[in-house]
Backbone as JSON Lines, residues from 0, in Angstrom:
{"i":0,"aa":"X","n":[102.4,8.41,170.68],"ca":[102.32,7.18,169.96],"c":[101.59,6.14,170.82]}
{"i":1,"aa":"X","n":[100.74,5.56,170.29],"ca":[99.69,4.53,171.2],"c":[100.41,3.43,170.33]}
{"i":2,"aa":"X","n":[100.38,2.28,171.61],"ca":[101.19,0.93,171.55],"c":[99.91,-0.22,171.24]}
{"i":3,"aa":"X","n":[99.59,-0.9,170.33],"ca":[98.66,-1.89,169.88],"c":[99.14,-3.06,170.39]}
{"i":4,"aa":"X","n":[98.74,-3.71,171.05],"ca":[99.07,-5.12,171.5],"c":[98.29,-6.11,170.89]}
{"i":5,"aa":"X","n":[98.29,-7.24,171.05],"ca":[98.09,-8.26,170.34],"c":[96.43,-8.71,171.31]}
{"i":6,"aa":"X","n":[96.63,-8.33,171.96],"ca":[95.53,-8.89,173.03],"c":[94.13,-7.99,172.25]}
{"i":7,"aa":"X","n":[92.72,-8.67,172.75],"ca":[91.66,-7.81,171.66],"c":[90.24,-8.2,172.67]}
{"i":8,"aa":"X","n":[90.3,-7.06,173.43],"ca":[88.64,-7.17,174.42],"c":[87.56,-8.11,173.2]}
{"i":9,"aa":"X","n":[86.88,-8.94,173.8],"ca":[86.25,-9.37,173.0],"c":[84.86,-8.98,173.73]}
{"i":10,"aa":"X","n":[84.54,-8.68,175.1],"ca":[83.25,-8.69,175.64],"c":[83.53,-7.47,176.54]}
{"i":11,"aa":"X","n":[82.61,-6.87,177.39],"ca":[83.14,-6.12,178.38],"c":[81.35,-5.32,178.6]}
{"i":12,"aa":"X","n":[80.86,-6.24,179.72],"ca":[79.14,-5.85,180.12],"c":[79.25,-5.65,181.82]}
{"i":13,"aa":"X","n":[78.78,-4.48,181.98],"ca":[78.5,-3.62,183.19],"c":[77.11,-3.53,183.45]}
{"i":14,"aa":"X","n":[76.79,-4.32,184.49],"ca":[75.33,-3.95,185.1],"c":[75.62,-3.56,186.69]}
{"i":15,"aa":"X","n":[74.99,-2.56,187.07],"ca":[74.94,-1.88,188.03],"c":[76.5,-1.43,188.89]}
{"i":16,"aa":"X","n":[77.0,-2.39,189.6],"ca":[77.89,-2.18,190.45],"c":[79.21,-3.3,189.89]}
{"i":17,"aa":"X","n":[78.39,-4.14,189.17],"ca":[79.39,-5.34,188.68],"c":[79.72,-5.26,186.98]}
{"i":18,"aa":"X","n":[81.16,-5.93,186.55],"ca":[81.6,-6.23,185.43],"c":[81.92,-7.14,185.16]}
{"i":19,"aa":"X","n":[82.01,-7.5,183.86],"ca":[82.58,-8.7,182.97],"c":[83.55,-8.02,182.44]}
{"i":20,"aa":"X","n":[84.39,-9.29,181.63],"ca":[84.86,-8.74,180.42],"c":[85.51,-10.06,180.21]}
{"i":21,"aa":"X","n":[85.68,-9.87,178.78],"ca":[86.76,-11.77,177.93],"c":[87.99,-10.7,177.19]}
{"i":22,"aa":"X","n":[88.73,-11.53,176.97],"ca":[90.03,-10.89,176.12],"c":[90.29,-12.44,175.9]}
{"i":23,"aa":"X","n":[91.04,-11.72,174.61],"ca":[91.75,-13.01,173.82],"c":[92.9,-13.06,173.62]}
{"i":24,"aa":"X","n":[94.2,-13.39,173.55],"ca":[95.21,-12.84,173.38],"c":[96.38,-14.23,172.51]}
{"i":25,"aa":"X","n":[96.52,-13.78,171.18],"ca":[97.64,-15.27,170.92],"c":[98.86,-15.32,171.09]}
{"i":26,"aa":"X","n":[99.04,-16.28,171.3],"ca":[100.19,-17.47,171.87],"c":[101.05,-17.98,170.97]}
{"i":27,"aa":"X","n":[102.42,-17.92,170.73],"ca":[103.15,-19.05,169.76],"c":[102.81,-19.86,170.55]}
{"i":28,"aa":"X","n":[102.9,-21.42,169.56],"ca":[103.31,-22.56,169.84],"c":[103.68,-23.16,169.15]}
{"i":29,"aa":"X","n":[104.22,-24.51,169.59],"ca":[105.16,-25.29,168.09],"c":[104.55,-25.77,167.33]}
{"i":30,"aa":"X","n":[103.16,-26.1,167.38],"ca":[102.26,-26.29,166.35],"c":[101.44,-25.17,165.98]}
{"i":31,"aa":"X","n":[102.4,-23.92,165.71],"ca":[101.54,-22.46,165.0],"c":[100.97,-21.36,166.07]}
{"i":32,"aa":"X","n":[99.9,-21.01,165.44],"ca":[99.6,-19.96,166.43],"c":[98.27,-20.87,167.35]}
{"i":33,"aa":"X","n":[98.03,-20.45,168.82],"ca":[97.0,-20.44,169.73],"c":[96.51,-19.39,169.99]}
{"i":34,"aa":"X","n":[95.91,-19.57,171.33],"ca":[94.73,-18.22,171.41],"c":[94.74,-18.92,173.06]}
{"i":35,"aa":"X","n":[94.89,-18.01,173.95],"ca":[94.21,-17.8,175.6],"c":[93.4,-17.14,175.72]}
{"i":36,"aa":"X","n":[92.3,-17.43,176.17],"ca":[91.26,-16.61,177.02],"c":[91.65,-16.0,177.91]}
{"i":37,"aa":"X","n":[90.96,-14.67,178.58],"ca":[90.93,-14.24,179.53],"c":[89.87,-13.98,180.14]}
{"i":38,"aa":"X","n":[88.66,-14.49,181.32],"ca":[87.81,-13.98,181.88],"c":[88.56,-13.1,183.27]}
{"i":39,"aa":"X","n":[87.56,-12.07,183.5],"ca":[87.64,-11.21,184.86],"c":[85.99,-11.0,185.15]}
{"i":40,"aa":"X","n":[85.87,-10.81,186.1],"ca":[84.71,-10.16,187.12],"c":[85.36,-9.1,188.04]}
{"i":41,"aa":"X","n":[84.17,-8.0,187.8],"ca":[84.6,-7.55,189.65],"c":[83.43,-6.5,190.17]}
{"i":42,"aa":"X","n":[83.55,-6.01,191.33],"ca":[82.16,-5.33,192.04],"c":[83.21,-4.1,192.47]}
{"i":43,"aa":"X","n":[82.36,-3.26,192.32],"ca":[82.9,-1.65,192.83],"c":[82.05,-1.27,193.46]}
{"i":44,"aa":"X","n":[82.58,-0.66,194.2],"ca":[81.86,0.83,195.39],"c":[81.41,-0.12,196.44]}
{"i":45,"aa":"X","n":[82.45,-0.17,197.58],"ca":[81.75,-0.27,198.86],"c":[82.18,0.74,199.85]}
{"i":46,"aa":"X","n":[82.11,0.35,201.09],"ca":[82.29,1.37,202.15],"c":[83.84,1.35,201.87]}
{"i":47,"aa":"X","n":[84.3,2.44,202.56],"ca":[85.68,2.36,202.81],"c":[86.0,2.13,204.38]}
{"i":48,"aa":"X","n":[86.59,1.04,204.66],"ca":[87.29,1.04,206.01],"c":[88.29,1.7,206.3]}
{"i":49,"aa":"X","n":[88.69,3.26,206.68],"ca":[89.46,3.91,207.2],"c":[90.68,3.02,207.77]}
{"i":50,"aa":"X","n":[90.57,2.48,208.66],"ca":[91.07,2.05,209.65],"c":[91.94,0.68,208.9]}
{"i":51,"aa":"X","n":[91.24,-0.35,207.95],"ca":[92.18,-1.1,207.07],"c":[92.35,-0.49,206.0]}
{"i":52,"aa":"X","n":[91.9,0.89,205.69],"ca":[92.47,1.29,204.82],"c":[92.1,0.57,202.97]}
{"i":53,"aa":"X","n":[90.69,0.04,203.19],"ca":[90.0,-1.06,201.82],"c":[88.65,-0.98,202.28]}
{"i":54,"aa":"X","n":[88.01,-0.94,200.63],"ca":[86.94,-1.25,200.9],"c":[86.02,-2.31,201.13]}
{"i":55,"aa":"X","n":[85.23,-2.49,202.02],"ca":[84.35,-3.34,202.43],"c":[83.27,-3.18,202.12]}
{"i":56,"aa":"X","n":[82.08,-4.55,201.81],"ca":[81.04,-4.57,201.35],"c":[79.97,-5.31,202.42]}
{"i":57,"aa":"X","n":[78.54,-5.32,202.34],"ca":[78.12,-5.33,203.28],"c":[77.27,-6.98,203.49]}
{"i":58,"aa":"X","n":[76.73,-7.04,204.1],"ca":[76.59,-8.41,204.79],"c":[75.89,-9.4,203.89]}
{"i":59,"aa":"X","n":[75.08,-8.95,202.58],"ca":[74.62,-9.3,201.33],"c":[75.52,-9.93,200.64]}
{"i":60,"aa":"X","n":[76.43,-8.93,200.36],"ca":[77.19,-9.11,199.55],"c":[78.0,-10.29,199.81]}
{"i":61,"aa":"X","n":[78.57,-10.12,201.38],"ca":[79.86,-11.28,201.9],"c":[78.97,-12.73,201.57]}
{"i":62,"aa":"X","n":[77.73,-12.7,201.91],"ca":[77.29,-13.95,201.99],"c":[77.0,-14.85,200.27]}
{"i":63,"aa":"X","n":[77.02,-14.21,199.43],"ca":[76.68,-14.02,197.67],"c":[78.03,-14.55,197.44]}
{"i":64,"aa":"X","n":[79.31,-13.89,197.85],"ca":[80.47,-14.12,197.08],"c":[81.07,-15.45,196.86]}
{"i":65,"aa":"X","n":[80.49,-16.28,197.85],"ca":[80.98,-17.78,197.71],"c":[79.95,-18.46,196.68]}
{"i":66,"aa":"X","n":[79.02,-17.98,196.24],"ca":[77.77,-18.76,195.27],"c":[78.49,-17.68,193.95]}
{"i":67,"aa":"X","n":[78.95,-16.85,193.77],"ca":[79.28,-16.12,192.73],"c":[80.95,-16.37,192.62]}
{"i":68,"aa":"X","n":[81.55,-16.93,193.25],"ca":[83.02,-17.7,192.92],"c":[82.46,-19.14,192.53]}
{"i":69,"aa":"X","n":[81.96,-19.83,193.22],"ca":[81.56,-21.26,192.36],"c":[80.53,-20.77,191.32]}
{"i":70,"aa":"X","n":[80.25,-20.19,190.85],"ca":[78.96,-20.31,189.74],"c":[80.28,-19.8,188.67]}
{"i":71,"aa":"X","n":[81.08,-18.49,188.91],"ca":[81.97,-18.37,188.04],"c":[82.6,-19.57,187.38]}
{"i":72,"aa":"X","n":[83.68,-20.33,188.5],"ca":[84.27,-21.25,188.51],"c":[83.34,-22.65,187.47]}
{"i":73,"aa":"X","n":[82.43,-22.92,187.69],"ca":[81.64,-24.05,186.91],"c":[81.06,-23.87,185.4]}
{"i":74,"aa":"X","n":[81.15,-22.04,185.22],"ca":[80.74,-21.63,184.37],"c":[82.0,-21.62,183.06]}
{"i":75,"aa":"X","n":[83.26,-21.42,183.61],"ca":[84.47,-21.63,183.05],"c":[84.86,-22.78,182.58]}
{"i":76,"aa":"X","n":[84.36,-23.93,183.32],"ca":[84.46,-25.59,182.97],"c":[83.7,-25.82,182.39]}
{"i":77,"aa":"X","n":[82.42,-25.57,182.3],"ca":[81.38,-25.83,180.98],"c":[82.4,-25.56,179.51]}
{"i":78,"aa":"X","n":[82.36,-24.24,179.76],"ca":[82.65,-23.68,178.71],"c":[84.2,-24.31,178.26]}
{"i":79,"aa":"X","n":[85.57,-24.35,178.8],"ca":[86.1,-25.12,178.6],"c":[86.19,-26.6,177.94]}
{"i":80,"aa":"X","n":[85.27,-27.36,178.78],"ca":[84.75,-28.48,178.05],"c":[84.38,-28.49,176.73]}
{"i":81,"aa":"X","n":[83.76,-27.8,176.38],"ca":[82.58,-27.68,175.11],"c":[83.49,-27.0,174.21]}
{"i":82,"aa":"X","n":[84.23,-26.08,174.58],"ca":[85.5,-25.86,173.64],"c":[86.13,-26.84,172.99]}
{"i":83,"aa":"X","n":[87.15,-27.36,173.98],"ca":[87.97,-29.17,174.08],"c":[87.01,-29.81,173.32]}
{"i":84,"aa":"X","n":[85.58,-30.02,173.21],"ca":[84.81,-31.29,172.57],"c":[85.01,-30.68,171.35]}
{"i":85,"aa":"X","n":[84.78,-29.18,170.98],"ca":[84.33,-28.81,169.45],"c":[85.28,-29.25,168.92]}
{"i":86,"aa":"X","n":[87.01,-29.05,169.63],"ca":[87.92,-29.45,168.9],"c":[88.55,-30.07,168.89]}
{"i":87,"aa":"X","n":[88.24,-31.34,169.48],"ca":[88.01,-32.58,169.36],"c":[87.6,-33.49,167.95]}
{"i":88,"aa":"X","n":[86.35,-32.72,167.73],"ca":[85.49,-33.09,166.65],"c":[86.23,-32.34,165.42]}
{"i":89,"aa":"X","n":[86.84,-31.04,165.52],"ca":[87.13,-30.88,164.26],"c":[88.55,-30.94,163.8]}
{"i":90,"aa":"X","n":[89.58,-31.88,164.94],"ca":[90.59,-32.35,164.67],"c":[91.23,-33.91,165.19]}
{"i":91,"aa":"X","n":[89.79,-34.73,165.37],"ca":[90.02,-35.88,165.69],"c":[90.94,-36.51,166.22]}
């Protein structure tokens, strides 16, 4: 028996080593039903460090991850925003 949850991938794009994906999932609330987003990212396949026992990625990569956490991060507040304004406008 497979269990259906309420939650519903809405996106999910793989280029090369990296992923996306959105999920939606609703919410009671006391004014009816809502809806949460979910964004994720993530990067696969690096070396494995034996020794910590995780994988590690290489000197490209370490230096990228702080411009690819803020670009995430700003990209979420756009979008946020512009959400909040639409419905704004269509519930004054």
């Amino acid at each position: 028996m497979t269990h259906r949850s309420p939650e519903q991938l809405l996106l999910k794009a793989q280029i090369g080593r990296s992923s996306s994906w959105l999920m939606a999932a609703p919410q009671p609330s006391s004014k009816g039903q809502k809806t949460t987003l979910f964004f994720g990212s993530a990067i696969a396949g690096g070396r494995t460090n034996q020794e910590a026992g995780r994988q590690q990625f290489g000197l490209a990569f370490s230096a990228v991850l702080g411009l690819h956490d803020l670009y995430s991060r700003l990209l979420l507040q756009a979008a946020a925003k512009k959400l909040a304004a639409q419905w704004a406008r269509q519930h004054g």
